[in-house]
Coordinates of C-alpha atoms in Angstrom, one line a residue:
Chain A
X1 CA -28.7 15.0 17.1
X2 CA -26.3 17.8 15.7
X3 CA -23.6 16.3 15.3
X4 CA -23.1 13.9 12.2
X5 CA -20.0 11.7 12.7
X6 CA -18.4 10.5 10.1
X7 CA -17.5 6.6 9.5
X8 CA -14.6 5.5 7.7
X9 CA -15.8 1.2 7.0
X10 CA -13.3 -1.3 5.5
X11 CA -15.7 -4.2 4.3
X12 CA -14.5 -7.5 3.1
X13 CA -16.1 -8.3 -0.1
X14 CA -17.3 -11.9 0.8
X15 CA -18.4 -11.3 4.4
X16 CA -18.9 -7.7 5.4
X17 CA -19.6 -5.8 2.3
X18 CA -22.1 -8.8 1.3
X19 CA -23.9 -8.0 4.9
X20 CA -24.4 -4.4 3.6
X21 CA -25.6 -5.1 0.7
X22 CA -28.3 -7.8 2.5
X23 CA -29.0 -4.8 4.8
X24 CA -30.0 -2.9 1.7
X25 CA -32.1 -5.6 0.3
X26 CA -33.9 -5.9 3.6
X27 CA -34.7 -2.5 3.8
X28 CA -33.0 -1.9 7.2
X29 CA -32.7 1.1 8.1
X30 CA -29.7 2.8 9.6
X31 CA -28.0 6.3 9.5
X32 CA -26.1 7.0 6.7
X33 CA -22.4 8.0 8.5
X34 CA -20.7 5.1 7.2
X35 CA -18.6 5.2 4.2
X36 CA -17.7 1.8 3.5
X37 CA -14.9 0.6 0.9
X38 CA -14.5 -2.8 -0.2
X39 CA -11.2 -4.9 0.8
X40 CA -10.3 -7.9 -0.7
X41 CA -9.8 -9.8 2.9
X42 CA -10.0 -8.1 6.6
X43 CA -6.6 -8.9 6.6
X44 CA -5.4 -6.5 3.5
X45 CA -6.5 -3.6 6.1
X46 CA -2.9 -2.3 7.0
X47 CA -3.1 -0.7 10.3
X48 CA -1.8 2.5 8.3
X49 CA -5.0 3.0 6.3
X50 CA -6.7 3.7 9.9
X51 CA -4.3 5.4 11.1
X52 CA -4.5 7.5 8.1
X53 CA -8.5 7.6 8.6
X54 CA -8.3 9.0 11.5
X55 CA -5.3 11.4 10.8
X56 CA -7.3 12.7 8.1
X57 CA -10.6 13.0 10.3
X58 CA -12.8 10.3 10.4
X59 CA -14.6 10.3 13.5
X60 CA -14.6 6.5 13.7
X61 CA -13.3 3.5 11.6
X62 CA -15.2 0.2 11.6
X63 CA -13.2 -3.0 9.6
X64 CA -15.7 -5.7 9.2
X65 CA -14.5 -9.2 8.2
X66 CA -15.8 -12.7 8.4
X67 CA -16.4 -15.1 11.2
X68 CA -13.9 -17.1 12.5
X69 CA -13.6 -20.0 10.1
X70 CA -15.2 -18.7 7.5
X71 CA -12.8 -16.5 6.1
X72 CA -12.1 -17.1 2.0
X73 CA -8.6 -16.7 2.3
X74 CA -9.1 -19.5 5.2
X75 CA -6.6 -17.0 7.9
X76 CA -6.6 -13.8 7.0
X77 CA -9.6 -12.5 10.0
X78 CA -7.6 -14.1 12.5
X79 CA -4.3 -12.2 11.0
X80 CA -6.8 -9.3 11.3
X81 CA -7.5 -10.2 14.7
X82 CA -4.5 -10.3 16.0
X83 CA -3.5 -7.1 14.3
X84 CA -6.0 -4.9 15.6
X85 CA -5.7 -6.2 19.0
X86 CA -1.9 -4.8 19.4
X87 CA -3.0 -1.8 17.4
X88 CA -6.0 -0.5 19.0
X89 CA -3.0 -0.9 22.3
X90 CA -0.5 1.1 20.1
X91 CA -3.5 3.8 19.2
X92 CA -4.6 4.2 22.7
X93 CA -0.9 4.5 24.2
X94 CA -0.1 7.2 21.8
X95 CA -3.0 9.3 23.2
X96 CA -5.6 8.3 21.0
X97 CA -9.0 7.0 21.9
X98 CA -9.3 3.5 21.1
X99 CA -13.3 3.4 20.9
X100 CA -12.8 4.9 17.4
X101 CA -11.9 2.4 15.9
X102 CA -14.8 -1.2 16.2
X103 CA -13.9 -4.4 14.9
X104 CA -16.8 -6.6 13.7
X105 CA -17.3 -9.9 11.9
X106 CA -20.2 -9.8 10.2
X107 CA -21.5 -12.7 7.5
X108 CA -23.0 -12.1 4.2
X109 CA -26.3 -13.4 5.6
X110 CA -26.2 -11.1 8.7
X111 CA -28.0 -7.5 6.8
X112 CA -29.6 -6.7 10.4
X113 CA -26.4 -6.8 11.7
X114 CA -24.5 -4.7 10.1
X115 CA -27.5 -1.8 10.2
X116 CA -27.5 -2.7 13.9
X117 CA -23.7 -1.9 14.0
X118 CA -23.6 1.3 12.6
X119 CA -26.5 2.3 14.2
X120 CA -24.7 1.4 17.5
X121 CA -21.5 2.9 16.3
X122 CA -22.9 6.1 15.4
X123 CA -24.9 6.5 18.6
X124 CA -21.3 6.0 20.6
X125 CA -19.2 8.5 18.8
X126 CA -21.8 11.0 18.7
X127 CA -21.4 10.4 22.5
X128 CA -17.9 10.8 21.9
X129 CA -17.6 14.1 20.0
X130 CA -15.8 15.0 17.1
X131 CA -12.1 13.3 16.4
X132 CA -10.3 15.7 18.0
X133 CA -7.3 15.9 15.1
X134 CA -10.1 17.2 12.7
X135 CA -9.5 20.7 12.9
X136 CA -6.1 20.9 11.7
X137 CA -6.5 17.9 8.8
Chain B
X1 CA 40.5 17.4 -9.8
X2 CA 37.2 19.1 -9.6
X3 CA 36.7 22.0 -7.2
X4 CA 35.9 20.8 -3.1
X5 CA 32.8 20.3 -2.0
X6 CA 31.3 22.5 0.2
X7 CA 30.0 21.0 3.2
X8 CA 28.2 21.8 6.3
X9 CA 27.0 19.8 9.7
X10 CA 24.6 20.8 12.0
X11 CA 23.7 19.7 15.1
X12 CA 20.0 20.5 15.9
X13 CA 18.5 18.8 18.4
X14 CA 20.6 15.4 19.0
X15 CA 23.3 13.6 20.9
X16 CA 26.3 14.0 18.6
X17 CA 26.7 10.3 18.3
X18 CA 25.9 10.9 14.7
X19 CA 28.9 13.1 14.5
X20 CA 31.0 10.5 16.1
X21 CA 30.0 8.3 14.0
X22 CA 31.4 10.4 10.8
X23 CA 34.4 11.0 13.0
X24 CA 34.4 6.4 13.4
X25 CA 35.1 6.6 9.9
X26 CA 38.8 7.6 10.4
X27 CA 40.7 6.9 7.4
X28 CA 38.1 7.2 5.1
X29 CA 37.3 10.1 6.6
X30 CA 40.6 11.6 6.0
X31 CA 39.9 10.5 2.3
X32 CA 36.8 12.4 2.0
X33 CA 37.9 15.3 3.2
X34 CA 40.2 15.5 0.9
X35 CA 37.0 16.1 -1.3
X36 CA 35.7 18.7 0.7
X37 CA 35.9 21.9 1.9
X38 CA 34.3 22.2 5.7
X39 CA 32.8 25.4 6.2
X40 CA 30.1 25.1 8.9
X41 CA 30.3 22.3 11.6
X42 CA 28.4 23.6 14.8
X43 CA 28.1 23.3 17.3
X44 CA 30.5 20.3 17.6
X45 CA 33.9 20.1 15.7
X46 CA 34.6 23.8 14.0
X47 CA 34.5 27.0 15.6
X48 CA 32.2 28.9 13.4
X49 CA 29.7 30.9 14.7
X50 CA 25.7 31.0 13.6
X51 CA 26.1 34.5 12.6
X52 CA 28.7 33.3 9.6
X53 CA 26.1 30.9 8.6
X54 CA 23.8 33.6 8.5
X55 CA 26.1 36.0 6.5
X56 CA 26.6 33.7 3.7
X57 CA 25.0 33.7 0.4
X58 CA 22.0 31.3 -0.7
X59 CA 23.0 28.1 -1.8
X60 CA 27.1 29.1 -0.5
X61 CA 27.0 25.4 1.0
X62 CA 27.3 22.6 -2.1
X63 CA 25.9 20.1 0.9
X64 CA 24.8 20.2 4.3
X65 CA 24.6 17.2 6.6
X66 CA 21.4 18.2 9.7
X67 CA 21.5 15.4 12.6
X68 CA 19.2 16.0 15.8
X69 CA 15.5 16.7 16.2
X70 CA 13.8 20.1 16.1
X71 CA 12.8 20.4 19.6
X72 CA 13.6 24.4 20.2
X73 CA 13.4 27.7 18.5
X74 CA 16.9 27.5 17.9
X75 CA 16.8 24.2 16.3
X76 CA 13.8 25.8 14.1
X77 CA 15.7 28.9 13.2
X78 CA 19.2 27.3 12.2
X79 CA 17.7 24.6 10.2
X80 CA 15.8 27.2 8.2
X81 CA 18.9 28.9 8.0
X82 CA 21.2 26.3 6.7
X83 CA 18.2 24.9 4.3
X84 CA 18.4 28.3 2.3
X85 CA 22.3 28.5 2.8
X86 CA 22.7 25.1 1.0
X87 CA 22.3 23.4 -1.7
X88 CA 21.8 19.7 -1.0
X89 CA 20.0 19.0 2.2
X90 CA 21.0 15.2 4.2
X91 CA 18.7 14.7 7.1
X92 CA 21.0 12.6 8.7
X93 CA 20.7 9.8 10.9
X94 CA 17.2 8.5 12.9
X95 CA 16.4 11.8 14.8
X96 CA 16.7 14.1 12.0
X97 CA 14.5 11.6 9.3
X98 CA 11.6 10.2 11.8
X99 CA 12.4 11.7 15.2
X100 CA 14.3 9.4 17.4
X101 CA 14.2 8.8 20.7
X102 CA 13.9 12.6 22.1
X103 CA 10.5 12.7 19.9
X104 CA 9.2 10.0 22.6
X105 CA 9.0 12.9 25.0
X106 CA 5.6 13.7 23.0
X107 CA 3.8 11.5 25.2
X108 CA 4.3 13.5 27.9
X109 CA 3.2 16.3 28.9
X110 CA 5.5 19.5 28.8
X111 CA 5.2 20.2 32.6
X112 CA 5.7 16.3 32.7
X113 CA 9.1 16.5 31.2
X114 CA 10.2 19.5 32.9
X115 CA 9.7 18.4 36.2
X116 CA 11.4 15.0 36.0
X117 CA 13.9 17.3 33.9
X118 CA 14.2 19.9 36.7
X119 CA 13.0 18.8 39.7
X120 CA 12.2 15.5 40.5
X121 CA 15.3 13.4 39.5
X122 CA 17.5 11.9 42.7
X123 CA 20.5 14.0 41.3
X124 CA 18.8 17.5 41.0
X125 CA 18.6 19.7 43.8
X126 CA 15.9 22.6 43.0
X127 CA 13.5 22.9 46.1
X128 CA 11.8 26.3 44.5
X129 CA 11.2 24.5 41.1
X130 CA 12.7 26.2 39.2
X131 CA 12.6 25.7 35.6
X132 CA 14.0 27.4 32.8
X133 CA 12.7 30.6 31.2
X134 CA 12.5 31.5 28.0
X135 CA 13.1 35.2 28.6
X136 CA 14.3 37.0 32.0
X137 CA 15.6 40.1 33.2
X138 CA 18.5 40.0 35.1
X139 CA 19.6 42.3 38.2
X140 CA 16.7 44.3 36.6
X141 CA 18.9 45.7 33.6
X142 CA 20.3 42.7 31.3
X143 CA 17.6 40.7 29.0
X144 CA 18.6 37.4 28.4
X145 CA 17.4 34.8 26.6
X146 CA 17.6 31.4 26.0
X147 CA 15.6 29.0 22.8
X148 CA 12.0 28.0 23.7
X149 CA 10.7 24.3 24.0
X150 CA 8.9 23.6 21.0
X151 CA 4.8 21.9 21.7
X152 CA 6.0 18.9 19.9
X153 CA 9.5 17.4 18.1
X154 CA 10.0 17.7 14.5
X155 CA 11.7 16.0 12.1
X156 CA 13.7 18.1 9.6
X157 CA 11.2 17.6 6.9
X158 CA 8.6 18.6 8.5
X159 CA 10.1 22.5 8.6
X160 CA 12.1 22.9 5.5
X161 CA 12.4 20.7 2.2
X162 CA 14.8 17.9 3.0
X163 CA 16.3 16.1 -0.2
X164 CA 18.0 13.1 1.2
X165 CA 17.4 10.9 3.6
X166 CA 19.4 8.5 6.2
X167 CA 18.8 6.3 9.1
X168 CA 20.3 4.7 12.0
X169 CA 20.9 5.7 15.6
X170 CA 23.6 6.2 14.8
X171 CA 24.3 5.5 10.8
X172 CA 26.7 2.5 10.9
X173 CA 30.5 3.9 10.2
X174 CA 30.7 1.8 6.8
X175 CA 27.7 3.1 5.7
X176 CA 28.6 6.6 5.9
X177 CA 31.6 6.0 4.0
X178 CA 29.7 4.2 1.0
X179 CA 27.2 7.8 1.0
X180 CA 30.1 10.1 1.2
X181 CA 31.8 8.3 -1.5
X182 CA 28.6 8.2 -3.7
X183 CA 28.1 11.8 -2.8
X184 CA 31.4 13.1 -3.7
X185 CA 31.4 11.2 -7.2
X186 CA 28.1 12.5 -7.4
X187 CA 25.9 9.3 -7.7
X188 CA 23.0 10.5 -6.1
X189 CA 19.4 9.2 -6.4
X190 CA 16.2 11.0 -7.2
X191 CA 15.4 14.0 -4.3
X192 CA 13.7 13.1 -1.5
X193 CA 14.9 9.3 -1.6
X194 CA 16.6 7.4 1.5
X195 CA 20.3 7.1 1.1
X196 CA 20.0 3.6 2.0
X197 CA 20.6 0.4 -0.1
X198 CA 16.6 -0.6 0.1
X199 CA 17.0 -4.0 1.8
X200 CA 15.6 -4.8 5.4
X201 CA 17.5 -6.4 8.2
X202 CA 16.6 -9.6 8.1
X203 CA 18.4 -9.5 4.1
X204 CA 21.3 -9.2 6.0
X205 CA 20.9 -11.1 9.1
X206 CA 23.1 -14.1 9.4
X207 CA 19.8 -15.7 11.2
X208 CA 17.4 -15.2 8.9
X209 CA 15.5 -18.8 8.5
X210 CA 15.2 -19.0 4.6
X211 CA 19.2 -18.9 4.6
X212 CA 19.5 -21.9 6.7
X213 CA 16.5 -23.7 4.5
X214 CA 14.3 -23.2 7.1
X215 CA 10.9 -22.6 7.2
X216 CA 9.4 -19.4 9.4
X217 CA 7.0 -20.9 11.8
X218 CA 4.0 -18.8 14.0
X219 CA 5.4 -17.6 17.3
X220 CA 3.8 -19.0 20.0
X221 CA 5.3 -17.6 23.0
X222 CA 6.3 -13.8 23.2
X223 CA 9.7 -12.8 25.5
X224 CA 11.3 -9.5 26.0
X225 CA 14.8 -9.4 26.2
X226 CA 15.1 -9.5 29.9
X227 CA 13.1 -12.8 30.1
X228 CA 16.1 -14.6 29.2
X229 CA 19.0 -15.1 27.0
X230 CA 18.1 -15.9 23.6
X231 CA 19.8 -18.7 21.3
X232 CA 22.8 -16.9 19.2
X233 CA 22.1 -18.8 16.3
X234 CA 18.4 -18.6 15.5
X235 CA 16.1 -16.0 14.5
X236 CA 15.2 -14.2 17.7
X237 CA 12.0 -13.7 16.1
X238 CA 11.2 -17.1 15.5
X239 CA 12.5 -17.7 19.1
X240 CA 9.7 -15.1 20.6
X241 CA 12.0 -12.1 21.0
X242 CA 10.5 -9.1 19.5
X243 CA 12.2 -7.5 16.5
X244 CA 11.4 -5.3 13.9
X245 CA 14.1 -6.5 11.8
X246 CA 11.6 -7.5 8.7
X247 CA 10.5 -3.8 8.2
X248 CA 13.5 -1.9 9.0
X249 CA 16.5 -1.0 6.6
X250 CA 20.1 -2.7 7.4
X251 CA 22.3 -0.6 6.5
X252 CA 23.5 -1.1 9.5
X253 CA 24.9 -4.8 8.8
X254 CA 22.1 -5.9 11.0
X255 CA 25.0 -5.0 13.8
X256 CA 22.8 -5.6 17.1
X257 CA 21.5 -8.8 16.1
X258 CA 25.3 -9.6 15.8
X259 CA 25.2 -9.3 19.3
X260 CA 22.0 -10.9 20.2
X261 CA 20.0 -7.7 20.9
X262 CA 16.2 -7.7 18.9
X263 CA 16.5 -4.8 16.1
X264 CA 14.5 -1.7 17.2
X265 CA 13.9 0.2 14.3
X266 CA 16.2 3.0 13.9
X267 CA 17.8 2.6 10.4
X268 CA 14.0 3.3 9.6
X269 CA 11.4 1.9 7.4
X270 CA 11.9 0.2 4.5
X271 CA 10.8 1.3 0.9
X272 CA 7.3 1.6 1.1
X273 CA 5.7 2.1 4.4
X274 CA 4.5 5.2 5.2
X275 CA 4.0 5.1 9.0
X276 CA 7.2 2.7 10.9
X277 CA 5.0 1.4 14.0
X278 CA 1.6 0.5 12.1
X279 CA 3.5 -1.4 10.2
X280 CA 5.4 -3.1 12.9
X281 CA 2.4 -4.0 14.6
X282 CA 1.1 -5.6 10.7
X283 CA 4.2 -7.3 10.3
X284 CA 4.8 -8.7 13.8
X285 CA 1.4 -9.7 15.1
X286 CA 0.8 -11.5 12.0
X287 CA 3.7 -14.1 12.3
X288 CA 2.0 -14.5 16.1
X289 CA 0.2 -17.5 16.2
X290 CA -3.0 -17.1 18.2
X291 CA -5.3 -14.6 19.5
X292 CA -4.0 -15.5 23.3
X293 CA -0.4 -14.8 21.6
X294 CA -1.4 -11.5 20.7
X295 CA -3.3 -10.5 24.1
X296 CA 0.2 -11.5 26.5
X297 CA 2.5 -9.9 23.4
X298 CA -0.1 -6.2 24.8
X299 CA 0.4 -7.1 28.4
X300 CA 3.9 -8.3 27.9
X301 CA 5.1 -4.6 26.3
X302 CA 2.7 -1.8 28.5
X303 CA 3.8 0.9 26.6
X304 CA 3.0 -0.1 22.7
X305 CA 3.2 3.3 21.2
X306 CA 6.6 4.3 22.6
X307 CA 7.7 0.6 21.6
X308 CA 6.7 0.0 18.1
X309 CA 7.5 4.2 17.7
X310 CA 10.7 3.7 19.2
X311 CA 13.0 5.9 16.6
X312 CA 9.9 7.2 14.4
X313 CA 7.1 8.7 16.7
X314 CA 7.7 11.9 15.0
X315 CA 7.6 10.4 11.4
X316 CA 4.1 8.7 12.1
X317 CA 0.7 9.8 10.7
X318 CA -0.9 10.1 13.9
X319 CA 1.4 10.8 16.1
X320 CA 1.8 14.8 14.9
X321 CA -1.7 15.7 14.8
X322 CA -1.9 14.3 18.5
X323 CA -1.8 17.3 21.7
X324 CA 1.2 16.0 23.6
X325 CA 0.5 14.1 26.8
X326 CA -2.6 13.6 26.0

């Protein structure tokens, strides 16, 4: 495929970012668009660092936190939750689209998953095209 | 005494309200003024013409006051005029700092606008659609002109280098005073600050929970205001009424929750956020207490871009970048 999107990933360190590095231990392989930076909790992702993502041209943005119930801050996924609920609303009001931007709880123990997720992300904004605000970032 | 300060206002793409609200300063007003030296006010209040502006020297104006969006060439070309004609530049007031309410128009298309504008209102009579031009010749020998729609609203400091900042739709009367007096005794902050004492609305609020040694609690059922009338005493966020009273500044004496009406955001953000409605959606869904709280709080408010955006669409990250209408 020509066109290589680019993925902006906020991992939490005890759920998410633990998945990837399982992924890598498992040898899974998936395509290397995701750039993934490690968060303290899903819920330190201020919906302004995506929106800054995105601004800046990142074709997608994928925050990964922990299951429900599992999180290590015991409530900060389903603040998380709840946040990117309204603003994937706000983002797709404004003109934006919305499948940009995945939500995904993934556990430490879940390596396949997380290859299988960005392999699946990948595929659907390559469908997509390019973030149309990349041009003038 | 020292020597007058030289001051200009300049209406760019607003209501006036801001000036009226520099006028709802009455006698303090009259005090000022006797600090200061008006030597542009257009369109509004003096009668002096664009062309002075143009014919004075750099940096002729000690301080220049711009309320109003850029949302024409003419708002473009006299802001850029006045920026090099001054000295100290105020974007005044919500529309002029993040956008305000005309900057909601950039959710529309332009042909959008300019047919509920020009044609389709109940009022408007125009059966050949008729809309207006730029540029036309009339009678076939007079050119006339008038300022071009701009593809989007600005805010000031978007165009030219703004070095103050102030909020409110319109700033609140006592307010002003407070920034004209520290202006004219020339207690200003570093450039490109807010004029703004810092603190959010719910410092002020007379509601606010933690003042009545109450504890904030998740809100479990969302209203809007015309679901009901809310209790005058409590929080009306705690009560399920929407407001963005934790992340906006209130220097406006958090006036329209004195009056039971949810704060909308237009003394701006506080100290710290860079984009107003991601940070309403952060703040807000967060004290929400459920998933299901969240889904009916989307279907409750259908338009959650222009909502949480209401006086800062302009001002957010996105939101420029974006093709209008889209």
């Amino acid at each position: 495929m020509s066109f290589n999107p680019n993925i902006v990933g906020f991992a939490c360190q005890w759920c998410t970012y633990a998945g990837a590095d399982l992924a890598g231990n498992l040898r899974c392989k998936y395509p290397p668009t995701i750039k993934l930076i490690k968060v303290p909790c899903s819920g330190s992702v201020e919906p302004e660092y995506i929106l800054e993502s995105l601004a800046r041209g990142a074709d997608g943005v994928l925050v990964g936190g922990c299951h429900y119930g599992d999180c290590h801050y015991k409530d900060g996924n389903y603040k998380t939750s709840r946040r990117m609920t309204v603003l994937k609303k706000m983002i797709e009001d404004a003109g934006f689209d919305p499948r940009r931007f995945r939500l995904e709880w993934i556990s430490g123990a879940e390596g396949k998953r997380f290859a299988e997720v960005v392999e699946e992300f990948t595929r659907e904004l390559q469908e997509l095209g390019p973030n149309p605000v990349k041009e003038d970032a | 005494m020292a020597e007058k300060i030289k001051f200009g206002f300049l209406l760019a793409g607003g209501c006036a309200g801001c000036e009226m609200a520099l006028v709802d300063m009455s006698e303090k007003l009259l005090d000022a003024l006797g600090h200061l030296d008006v030597v542009f006010w257009a369109p509004t209040v003096a009668d002096v013409k664009y062309k002075d502006l143009e014919a004075m020297e750099d940096g002729y104006i000690d301080l220049a006051f711009v309320d109003g969006m850029i949302r024409n060439t003419e708002n473009e070309h006299t802001v850029k005029v006045l920026r090099q004609k001054s000295k100290t530049l105020v974007a005044f007031g919500a529309c002029a700092s993040l956008g305000g309410i005309a900057a909601l128009g950039d959710c529309h298309s332009q042909e959008e606008l300019f047919s509920q504008a020009y044609k389709d209102t109940f009022s408007t009579d125009n059966p050949d659609g008729i809309y207006p031009q730029p540029e036309c010749t009339w009678e076939g020998k007079y050119d006339l002109t008038l300022p071009a729609f701009t593809n989007r609203v600005s805010t000031i400091d978007q165009l030219v280098e703004v070095d103050y900042f102030v909020g409110g739709c319109p700033p609140h009367h006592d307010f002003i005073a407070q920034l004209v007096q520290a202006i004219v005794s020339g207690n200003l902050p570093a450039k490109g600050s807010w004029l703004t004492s810092g603190k959010a609305v719910c410092d002020i609020c007379k509601r606010n929970p933690a003042d009545h040694d109450q504890k904030r609690l998740p809100i479990g059922e969302v209203f809007r205001t015309v679901d009901g009338r809310p209790d005058e005493d409590k929080c009306l966020l705690q009560q399920g009424y929407i407001c963005f009273g934790p992340v906006t500044q209130g220097d406006c004496g958090a006036s329209c929750l004195n009056v039971n009406i949810p704060c909308r955001g237009c003394g701006g953000p506080i100290p710290g956020v860079r984009d107003y409605g991601a940070r309403c959606v952060s703040t807000i869904t967060s004290s929400l207490k459920d998933d299901e709280t969240a889904e009916e709080f989307v279907k409750k408010f259908n338009d959650m871009a222009k909502f949480c955006y209401r006086y800062s669409y302009s001002a957010g990250i996105l939101n420029q970048k974006l093709t209008p209408g889209k």
